[in-house]
PDB file of C-alpha atoms in Angstrom:
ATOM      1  CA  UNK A1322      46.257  45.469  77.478  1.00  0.00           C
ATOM      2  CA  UNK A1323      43.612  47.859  76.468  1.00  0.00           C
ATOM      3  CA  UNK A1324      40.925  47.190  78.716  1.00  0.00           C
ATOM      4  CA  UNK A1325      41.911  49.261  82.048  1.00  0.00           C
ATOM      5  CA  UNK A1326      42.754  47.318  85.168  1.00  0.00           C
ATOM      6  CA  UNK A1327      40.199  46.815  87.278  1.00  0.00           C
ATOM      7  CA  UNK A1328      39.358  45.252  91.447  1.00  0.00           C
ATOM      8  CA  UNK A1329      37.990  41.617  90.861  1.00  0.00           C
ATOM      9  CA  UNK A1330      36.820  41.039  94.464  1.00  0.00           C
ATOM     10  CA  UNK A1331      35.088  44.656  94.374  1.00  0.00           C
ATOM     11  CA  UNK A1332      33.311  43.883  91.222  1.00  0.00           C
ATOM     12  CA  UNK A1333      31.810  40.820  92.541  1.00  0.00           C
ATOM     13  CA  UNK A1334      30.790  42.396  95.477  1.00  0.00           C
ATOM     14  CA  UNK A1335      28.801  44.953  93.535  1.00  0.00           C
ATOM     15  CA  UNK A1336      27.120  42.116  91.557  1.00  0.00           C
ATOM     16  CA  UNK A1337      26.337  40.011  94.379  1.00  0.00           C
ATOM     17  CA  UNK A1338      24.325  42.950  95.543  1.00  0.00           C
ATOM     18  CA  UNK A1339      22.819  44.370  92.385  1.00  0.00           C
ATOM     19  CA  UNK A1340      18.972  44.127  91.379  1.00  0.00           C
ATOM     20  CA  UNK A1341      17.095  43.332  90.397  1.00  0.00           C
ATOM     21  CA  UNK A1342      19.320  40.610  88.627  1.00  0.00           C
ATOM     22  CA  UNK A1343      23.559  40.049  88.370  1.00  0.00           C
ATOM     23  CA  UNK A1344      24.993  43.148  86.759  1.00  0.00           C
ATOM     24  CA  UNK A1345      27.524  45.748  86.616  1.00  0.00           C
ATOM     25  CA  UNK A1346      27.931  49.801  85.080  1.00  0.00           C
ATOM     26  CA  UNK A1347      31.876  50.316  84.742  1.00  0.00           C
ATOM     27  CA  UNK A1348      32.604  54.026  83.828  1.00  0.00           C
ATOM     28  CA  UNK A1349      36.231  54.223  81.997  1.00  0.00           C
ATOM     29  CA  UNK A1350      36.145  50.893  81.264  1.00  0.00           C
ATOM     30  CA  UNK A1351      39.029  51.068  78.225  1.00  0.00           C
ATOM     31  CA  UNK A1352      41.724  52.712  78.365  1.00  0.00           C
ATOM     32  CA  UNK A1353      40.821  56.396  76.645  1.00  0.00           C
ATOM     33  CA  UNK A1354      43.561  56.181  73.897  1.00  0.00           C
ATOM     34  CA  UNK A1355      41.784  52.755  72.485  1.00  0.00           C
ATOM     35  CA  UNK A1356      38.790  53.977  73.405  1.00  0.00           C
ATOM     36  CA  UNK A1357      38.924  56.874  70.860  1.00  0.00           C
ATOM     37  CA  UNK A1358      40.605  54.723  68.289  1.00  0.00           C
ATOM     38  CA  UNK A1359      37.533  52.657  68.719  1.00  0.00           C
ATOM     39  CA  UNK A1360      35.199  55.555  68.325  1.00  0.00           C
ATOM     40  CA  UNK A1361      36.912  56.279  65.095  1.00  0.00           C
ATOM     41  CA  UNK A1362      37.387  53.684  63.223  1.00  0.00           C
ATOM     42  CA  UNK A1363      33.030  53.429  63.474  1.00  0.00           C
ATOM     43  CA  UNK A1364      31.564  53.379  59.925  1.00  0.00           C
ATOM     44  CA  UNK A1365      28.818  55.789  58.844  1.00  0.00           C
ATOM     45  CA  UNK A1366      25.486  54.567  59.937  1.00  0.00           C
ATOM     46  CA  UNK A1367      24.732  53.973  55.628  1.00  0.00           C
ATOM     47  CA  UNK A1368      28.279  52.711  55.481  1.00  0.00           C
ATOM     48  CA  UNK A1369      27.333  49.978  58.589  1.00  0.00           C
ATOM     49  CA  UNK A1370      23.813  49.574  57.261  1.00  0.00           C
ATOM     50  CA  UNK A1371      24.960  47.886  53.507  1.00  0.00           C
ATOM     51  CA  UNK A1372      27.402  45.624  55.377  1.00  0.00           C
ATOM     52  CA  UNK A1373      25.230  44.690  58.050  1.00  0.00           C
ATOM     53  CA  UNK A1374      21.854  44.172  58.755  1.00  0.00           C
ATOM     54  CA  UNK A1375      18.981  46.806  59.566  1.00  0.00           C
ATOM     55  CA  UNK A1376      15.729  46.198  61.531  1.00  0.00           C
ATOM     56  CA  UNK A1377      12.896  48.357  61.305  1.00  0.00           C
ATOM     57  CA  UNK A1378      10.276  45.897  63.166  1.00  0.00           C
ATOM     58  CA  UNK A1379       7.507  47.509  65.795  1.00  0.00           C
ATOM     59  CA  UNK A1380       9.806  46.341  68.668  1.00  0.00           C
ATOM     60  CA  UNK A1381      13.498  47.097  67.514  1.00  0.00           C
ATOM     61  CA  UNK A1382      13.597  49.906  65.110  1.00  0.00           C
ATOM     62  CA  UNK A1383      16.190  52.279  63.558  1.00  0.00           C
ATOM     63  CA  UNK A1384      18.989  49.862  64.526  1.00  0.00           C
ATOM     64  CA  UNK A1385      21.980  48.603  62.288  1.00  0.00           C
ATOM     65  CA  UNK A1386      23.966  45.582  63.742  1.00  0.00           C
ATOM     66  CA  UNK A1387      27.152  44.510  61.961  1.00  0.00           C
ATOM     67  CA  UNK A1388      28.419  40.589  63.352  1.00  0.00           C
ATOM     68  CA  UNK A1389      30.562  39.571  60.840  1.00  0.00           C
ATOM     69  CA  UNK A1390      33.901  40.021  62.208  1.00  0.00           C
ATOM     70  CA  UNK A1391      36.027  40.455  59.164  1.00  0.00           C
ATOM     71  CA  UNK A1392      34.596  43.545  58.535  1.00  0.00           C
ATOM     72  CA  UNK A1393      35.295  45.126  61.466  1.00  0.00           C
ATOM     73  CA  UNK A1394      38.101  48.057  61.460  1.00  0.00           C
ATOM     74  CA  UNK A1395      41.006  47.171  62.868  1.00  0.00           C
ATOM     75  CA  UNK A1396      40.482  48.689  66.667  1.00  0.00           C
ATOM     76  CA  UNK A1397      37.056  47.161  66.585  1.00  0.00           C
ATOM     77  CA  UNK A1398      38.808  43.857  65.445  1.00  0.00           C
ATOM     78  CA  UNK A1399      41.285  44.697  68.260  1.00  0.00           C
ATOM     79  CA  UNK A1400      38.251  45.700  71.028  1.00  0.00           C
ATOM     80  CA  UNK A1401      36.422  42.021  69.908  1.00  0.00           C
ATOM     81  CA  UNK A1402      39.262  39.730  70.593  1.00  0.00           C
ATOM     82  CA  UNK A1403      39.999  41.876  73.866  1.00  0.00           C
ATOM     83  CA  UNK A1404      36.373  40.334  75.022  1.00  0.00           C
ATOM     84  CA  UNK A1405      36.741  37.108  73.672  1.00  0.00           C
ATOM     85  CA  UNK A1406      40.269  36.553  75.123  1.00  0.00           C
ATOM     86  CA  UNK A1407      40.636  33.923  77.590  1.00  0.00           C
ATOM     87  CA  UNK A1408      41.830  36.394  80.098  1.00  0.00           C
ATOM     88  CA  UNK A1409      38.908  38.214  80.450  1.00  0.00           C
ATOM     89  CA  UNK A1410      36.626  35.521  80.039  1.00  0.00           C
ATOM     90  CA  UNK A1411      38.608  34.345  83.339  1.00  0.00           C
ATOM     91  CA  UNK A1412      38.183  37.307  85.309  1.00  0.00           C
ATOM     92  CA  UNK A1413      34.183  37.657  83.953  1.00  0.00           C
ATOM     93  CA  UNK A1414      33.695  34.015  85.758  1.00  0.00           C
ATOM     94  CA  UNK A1415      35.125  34.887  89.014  1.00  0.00           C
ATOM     95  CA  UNK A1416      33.056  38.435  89.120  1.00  0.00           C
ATOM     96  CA  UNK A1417      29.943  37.000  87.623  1.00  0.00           C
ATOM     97  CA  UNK A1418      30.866  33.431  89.623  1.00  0.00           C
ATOM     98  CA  UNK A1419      29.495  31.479  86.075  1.00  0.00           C
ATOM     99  CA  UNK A1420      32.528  28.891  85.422  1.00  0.00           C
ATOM    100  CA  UNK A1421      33.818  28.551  82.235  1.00  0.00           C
ATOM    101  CA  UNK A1422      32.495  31.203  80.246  1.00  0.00           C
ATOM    102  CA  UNK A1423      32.909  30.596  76.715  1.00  0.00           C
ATOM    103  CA  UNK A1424      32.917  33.410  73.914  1.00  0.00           C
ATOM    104  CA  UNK A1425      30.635  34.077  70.461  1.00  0.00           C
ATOM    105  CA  UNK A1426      32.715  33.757  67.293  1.00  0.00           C
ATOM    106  CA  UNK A1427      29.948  34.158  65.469  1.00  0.00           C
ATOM    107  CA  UNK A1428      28.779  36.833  67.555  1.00  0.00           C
ATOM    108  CA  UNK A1429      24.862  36.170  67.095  1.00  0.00           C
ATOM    109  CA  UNK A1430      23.183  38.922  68.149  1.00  0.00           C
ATOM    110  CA  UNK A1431      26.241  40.993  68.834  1.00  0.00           C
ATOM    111  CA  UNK A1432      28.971  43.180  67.153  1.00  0.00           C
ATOM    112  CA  UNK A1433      28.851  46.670  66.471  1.00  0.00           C
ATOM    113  CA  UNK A1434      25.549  48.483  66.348  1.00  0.00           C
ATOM    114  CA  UNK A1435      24.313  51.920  65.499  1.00  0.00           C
ATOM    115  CA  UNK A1436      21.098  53.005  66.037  1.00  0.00           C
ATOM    116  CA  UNK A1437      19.876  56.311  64.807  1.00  0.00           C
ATOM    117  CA  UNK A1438      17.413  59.059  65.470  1.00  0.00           C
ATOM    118  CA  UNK A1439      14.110  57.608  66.178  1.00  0.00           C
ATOM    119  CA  UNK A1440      15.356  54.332  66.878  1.00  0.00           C
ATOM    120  CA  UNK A1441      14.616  52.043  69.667  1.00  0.00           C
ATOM    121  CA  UNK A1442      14.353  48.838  71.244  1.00  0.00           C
ATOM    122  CA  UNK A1443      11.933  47.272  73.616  1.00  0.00           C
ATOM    123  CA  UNK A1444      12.348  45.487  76.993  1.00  0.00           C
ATOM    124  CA  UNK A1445      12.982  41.861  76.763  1.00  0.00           C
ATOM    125  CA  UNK A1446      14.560  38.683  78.047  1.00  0.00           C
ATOM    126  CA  UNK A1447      17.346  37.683  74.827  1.00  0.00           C
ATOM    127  CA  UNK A1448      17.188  34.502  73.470  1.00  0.00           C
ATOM    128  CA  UNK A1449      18.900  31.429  75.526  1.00  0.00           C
ATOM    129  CA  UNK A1450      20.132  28.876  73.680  1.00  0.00           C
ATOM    130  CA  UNK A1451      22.014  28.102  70.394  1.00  0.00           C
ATOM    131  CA  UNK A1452      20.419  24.426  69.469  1.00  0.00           C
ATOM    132  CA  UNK A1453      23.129  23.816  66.834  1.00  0.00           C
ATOM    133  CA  UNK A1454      26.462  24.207  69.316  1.00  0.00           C
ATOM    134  CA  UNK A1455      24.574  23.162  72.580  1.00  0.00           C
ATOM    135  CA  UNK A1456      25.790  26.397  74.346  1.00  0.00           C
ATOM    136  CA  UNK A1457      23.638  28.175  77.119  1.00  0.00           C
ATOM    137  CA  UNK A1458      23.393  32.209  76.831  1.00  0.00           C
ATOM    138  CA  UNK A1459      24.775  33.711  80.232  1.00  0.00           C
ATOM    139  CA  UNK A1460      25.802  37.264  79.847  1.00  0.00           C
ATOM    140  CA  UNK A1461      25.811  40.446  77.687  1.00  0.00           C
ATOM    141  CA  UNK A1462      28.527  42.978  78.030  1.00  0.00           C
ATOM    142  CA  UNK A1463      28.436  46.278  76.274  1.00  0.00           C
ATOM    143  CA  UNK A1464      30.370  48.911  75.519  1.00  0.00           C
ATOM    144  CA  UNK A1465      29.427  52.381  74.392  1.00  0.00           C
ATOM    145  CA  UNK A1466      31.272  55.428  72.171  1.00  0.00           C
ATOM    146  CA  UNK A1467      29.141  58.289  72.344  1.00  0.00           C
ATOM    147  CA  UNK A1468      31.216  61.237  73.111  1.00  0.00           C
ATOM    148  CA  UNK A1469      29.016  64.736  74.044  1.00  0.00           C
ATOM    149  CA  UNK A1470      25.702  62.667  74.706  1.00  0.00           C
ATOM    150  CA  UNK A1471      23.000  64.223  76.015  1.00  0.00           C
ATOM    151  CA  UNK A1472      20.672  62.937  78.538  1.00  0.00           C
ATOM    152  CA  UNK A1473      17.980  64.568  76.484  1.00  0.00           C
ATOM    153  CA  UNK A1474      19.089  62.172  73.556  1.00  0.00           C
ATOM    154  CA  UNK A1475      17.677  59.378  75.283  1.00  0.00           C
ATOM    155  CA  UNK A1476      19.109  56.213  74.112  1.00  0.00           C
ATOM    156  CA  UNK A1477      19.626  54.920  77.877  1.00  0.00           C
ATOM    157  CA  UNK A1478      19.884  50.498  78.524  1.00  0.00           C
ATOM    158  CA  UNK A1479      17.167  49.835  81.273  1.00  0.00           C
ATOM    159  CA  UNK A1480      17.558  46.860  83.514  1.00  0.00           C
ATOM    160  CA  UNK A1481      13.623  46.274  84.664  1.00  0.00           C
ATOM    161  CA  UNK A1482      12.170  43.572  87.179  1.00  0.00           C
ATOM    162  CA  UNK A1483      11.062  40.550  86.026  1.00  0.00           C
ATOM    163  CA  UNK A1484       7.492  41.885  85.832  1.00  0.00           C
ATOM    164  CA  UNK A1485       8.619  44.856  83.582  1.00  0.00           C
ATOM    165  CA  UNK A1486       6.809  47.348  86.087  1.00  0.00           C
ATOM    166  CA  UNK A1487       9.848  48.401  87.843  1.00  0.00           C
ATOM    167  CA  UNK A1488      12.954  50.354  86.216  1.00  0.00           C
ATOM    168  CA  UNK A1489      16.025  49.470  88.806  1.00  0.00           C
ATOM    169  CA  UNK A1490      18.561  51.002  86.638  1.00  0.00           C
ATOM    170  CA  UNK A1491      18.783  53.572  83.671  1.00  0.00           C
ATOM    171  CA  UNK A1492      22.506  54.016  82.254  1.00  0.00           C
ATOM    172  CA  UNK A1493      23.123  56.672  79.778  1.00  0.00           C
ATOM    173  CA  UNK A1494      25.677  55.290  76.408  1.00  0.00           C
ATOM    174  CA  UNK A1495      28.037  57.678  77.614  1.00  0.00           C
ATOM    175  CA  UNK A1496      31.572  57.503  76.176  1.00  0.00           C
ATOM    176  CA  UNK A1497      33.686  54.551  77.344  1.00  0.00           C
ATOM    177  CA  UNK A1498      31.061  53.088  79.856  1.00  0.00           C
ATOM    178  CA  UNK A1499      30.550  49.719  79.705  1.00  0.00           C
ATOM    179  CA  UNK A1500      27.427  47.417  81.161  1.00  0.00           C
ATOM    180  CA  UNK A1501      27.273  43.755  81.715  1.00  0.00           C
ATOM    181  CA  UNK A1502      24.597  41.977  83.069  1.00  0.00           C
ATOM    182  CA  UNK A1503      23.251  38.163  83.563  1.00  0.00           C
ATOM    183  CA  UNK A1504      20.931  36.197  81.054  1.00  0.00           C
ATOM    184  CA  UNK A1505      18.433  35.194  82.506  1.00  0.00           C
ATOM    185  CA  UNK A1506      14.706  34.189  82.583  1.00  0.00           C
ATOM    186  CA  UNK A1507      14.139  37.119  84.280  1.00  0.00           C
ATOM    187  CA  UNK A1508      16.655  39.894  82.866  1.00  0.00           C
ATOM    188  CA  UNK A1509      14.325  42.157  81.003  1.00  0.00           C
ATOM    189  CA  UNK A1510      16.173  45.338  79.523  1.00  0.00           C
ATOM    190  CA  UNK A1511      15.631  47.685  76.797  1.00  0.00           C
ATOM    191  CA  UNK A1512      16.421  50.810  75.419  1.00  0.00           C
ATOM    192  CA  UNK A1513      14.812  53.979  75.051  1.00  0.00           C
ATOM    193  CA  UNK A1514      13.528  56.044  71.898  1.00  0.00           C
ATOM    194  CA  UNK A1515      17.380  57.532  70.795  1.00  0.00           C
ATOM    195  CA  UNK A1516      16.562  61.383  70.151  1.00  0.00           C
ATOM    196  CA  UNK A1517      20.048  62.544  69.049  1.00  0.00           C
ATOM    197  CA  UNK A1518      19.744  64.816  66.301  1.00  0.00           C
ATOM    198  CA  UNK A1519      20.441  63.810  62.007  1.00  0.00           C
ATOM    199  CA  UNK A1520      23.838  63.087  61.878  1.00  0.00           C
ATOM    200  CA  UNK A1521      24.276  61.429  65.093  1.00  0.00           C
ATOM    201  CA  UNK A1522      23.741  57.870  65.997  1.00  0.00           C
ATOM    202  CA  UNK A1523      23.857  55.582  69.479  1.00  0.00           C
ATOM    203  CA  UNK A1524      27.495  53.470  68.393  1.00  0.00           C
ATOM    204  CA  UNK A1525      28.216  50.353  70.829  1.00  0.00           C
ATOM    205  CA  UNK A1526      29.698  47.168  70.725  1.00  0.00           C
ATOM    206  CA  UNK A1527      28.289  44.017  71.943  1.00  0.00           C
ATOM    207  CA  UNK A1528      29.577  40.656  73.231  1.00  0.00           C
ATOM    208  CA  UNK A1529      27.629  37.444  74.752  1.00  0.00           C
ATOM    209  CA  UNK A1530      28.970  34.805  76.995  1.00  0.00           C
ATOM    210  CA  UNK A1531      27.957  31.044  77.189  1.00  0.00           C
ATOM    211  CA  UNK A1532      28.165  27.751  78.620  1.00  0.00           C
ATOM    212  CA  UNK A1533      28.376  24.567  77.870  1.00  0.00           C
ATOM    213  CA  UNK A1534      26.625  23.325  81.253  1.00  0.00           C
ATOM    214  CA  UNK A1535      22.864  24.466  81.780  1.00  0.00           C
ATOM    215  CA  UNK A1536      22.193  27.389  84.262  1.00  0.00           C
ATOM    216  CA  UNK A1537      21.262  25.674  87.606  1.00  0.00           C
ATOM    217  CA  UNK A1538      17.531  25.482  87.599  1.00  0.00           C
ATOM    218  CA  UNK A1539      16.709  25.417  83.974  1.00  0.00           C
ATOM    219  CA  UNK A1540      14.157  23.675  83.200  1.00  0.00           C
ATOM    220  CA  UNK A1541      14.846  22.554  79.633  1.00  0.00           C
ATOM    221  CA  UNK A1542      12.736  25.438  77.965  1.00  0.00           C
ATOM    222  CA  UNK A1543      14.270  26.992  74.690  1.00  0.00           C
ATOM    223  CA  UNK A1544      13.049  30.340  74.124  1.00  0.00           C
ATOM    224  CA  UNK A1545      14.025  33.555  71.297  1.00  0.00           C
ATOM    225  CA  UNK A1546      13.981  37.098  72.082  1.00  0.00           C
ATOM    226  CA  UNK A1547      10.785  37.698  74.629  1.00  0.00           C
ATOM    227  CA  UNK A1548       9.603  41.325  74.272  1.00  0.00           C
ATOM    228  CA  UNK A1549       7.171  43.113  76.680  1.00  0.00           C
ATOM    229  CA  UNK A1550       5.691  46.483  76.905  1.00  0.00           C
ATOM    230  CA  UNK A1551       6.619  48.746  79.475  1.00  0.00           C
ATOM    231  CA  UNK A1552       3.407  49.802  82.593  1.00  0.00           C
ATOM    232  CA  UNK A1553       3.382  53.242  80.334  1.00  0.00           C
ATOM    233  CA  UNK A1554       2.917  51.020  76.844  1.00  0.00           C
ATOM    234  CA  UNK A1555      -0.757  50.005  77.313  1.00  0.00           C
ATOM    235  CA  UNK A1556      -1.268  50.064  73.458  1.00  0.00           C
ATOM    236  CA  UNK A1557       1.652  48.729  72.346  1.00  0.00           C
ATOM    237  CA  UNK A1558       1.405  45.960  74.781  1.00  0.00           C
ATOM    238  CA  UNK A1559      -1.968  45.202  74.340  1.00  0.00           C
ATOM    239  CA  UNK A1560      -2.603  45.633  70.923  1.00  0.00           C
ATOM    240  CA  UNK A1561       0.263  46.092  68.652  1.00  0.00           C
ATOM    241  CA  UNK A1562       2.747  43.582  69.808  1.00  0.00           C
ATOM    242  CA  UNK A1563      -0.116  41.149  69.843  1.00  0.00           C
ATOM    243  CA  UNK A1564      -0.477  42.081  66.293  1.00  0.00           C
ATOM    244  CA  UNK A1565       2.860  41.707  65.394  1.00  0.00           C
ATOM    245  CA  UNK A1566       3.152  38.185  67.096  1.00  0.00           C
ATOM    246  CA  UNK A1567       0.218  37.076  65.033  1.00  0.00           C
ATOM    247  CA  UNK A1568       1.672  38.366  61.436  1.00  0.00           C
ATOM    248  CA  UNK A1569       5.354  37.182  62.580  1.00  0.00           C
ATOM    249  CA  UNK A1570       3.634  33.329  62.795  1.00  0.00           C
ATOM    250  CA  UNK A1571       1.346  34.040  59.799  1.00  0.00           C
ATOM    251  CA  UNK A1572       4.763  34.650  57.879  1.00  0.00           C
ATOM    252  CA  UNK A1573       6.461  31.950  59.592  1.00  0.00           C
ATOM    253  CA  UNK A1574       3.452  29.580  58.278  1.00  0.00           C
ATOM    254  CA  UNK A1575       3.203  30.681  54.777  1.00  0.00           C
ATOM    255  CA  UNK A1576       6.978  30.189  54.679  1.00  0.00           C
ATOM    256  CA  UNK A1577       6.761  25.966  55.531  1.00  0.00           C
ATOM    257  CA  UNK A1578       3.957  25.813  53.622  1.00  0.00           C
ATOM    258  CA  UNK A1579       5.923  26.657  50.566  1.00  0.00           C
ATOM    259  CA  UNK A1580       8.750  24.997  51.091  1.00  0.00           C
ATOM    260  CA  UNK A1581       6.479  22.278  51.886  1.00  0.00           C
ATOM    261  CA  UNK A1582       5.281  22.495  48.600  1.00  0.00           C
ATOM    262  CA  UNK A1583       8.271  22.593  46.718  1.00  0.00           C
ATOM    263  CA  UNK A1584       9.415  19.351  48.502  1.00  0.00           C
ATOM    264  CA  UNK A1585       6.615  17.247  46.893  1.00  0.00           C
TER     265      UNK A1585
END
């Protein structure tokens, strides 16, 4: 086993009494042979970006995200079915106290992402449902490789209220530290502006969890990724992401329109 042993009953202690939602940090959290396998077998970020996807949209920028799993290097392969495996999923529903947590295959969302200098991505609530396989988003875990990163670099995952107007919790990608926290109508998170210098990039792998039973309280609403600007944002928030929203639906429009058209 890769992923270093670890107190059940004192991990779900320190998530029963985390805020400002479910969540945990866990420093060392493979064990630091693996871990530096992992590190290594990370493709450029040009390598990652023409096998995976890049965004470069006003809210997540300077990001490369790789899902499809049969391009992953072998330790990355390795670190993937580690998350997915039905041991872990095991001991993630006793800490977390979610029954029958369920892995990704397809890893929506997920997989190995690099995000370079200048990059960045905004604080939201993720998406909650996949429609097509009935399954109920209920945590993220994720798992950095950043060896020699500077707190100056920025790059850090914010856990906020569910007003966005208070920061509870700002973990630096350090080297083998690892974050998991609940989905949630209220688990806004984000990451600040990465600052590393050319050459460098923000590397870390990430894994959701689902259900096939609705969180207790839902009430039926389907939602995508929810963004919101942070108290110090007052442009962004009240004029650009409007913006965006508007040209997003625009697009969205003119897109059924056309294949409207074609139908006829």
């Amino acid at each position: 086993m890769s992923i270093k042993p670890f107190d059940r009953d004192a991990l779900r202690d320190r998530v029963r009494n985390a805020t400002p939602f479910p969540s945990l940090c866990i420093d060392g959290f493979l064990e630091e042979d693996f871990a530096n396998r992992v590190l290594a077998a990370f493709p450029t970020f040009e390598q990652a970006a023409s096998m995976g996807r890049e965004f470069a949209a006003l809210n997540e920028r300077g990001k490369v995200q790789l899902t499809d799993s049969s391009k992953f290097p072998e330790p990355i392969a390795e670190l993937n079915r580690l998350l997915a495996s039905p041991e872990f999923r095991d001991d993630l529903s006793y800490i977390f106290e979610i029954p029958d947590l369920l892995d990704d295959p397809k890893l929506i969302g997920g997989g190995m992402h690099q995000t370079g200098p200048q990059g960045h991505l905004d604080v939201h609530v993720d998406f909650n449902y996949i429609p097509d396989r009935k399954l109920h988003r209920r945590l993220n875990i994720l798992v950095y490789f950043n060896k020699d990163w500077k707190p100056e670099w920025g790059g850090n995952v914010e856990l906020w209220d569910k007003r966005v107007k208070v920061c509870h919790h700002s973990f630096s990608p350090i080297f083998n530290r690892c974050v998991i926290f609940a989905t949630s109508p209220i688990s806004y998170h984000g990451v600040t502006a990465v600052k590393c210098p050319p050459g460098n990039t923000r590397k870390s792998f990430a894994g959701y969890y689902y259900t096939e039973q609705a969180p207790e309280g839902w009430d039926g609403t389907i939602h995508s990724t929810i963004f919101k600007a942070r108290p110090n944002e007052v442009l962004k928030g009240k004029v650009l992401m409007p913006a965006e929203k508007m040209s997003r639906w625009v697009r969205r429009t003119l897109h059924d329109a056309k294949k409207l058209i074609k139908s006829k």
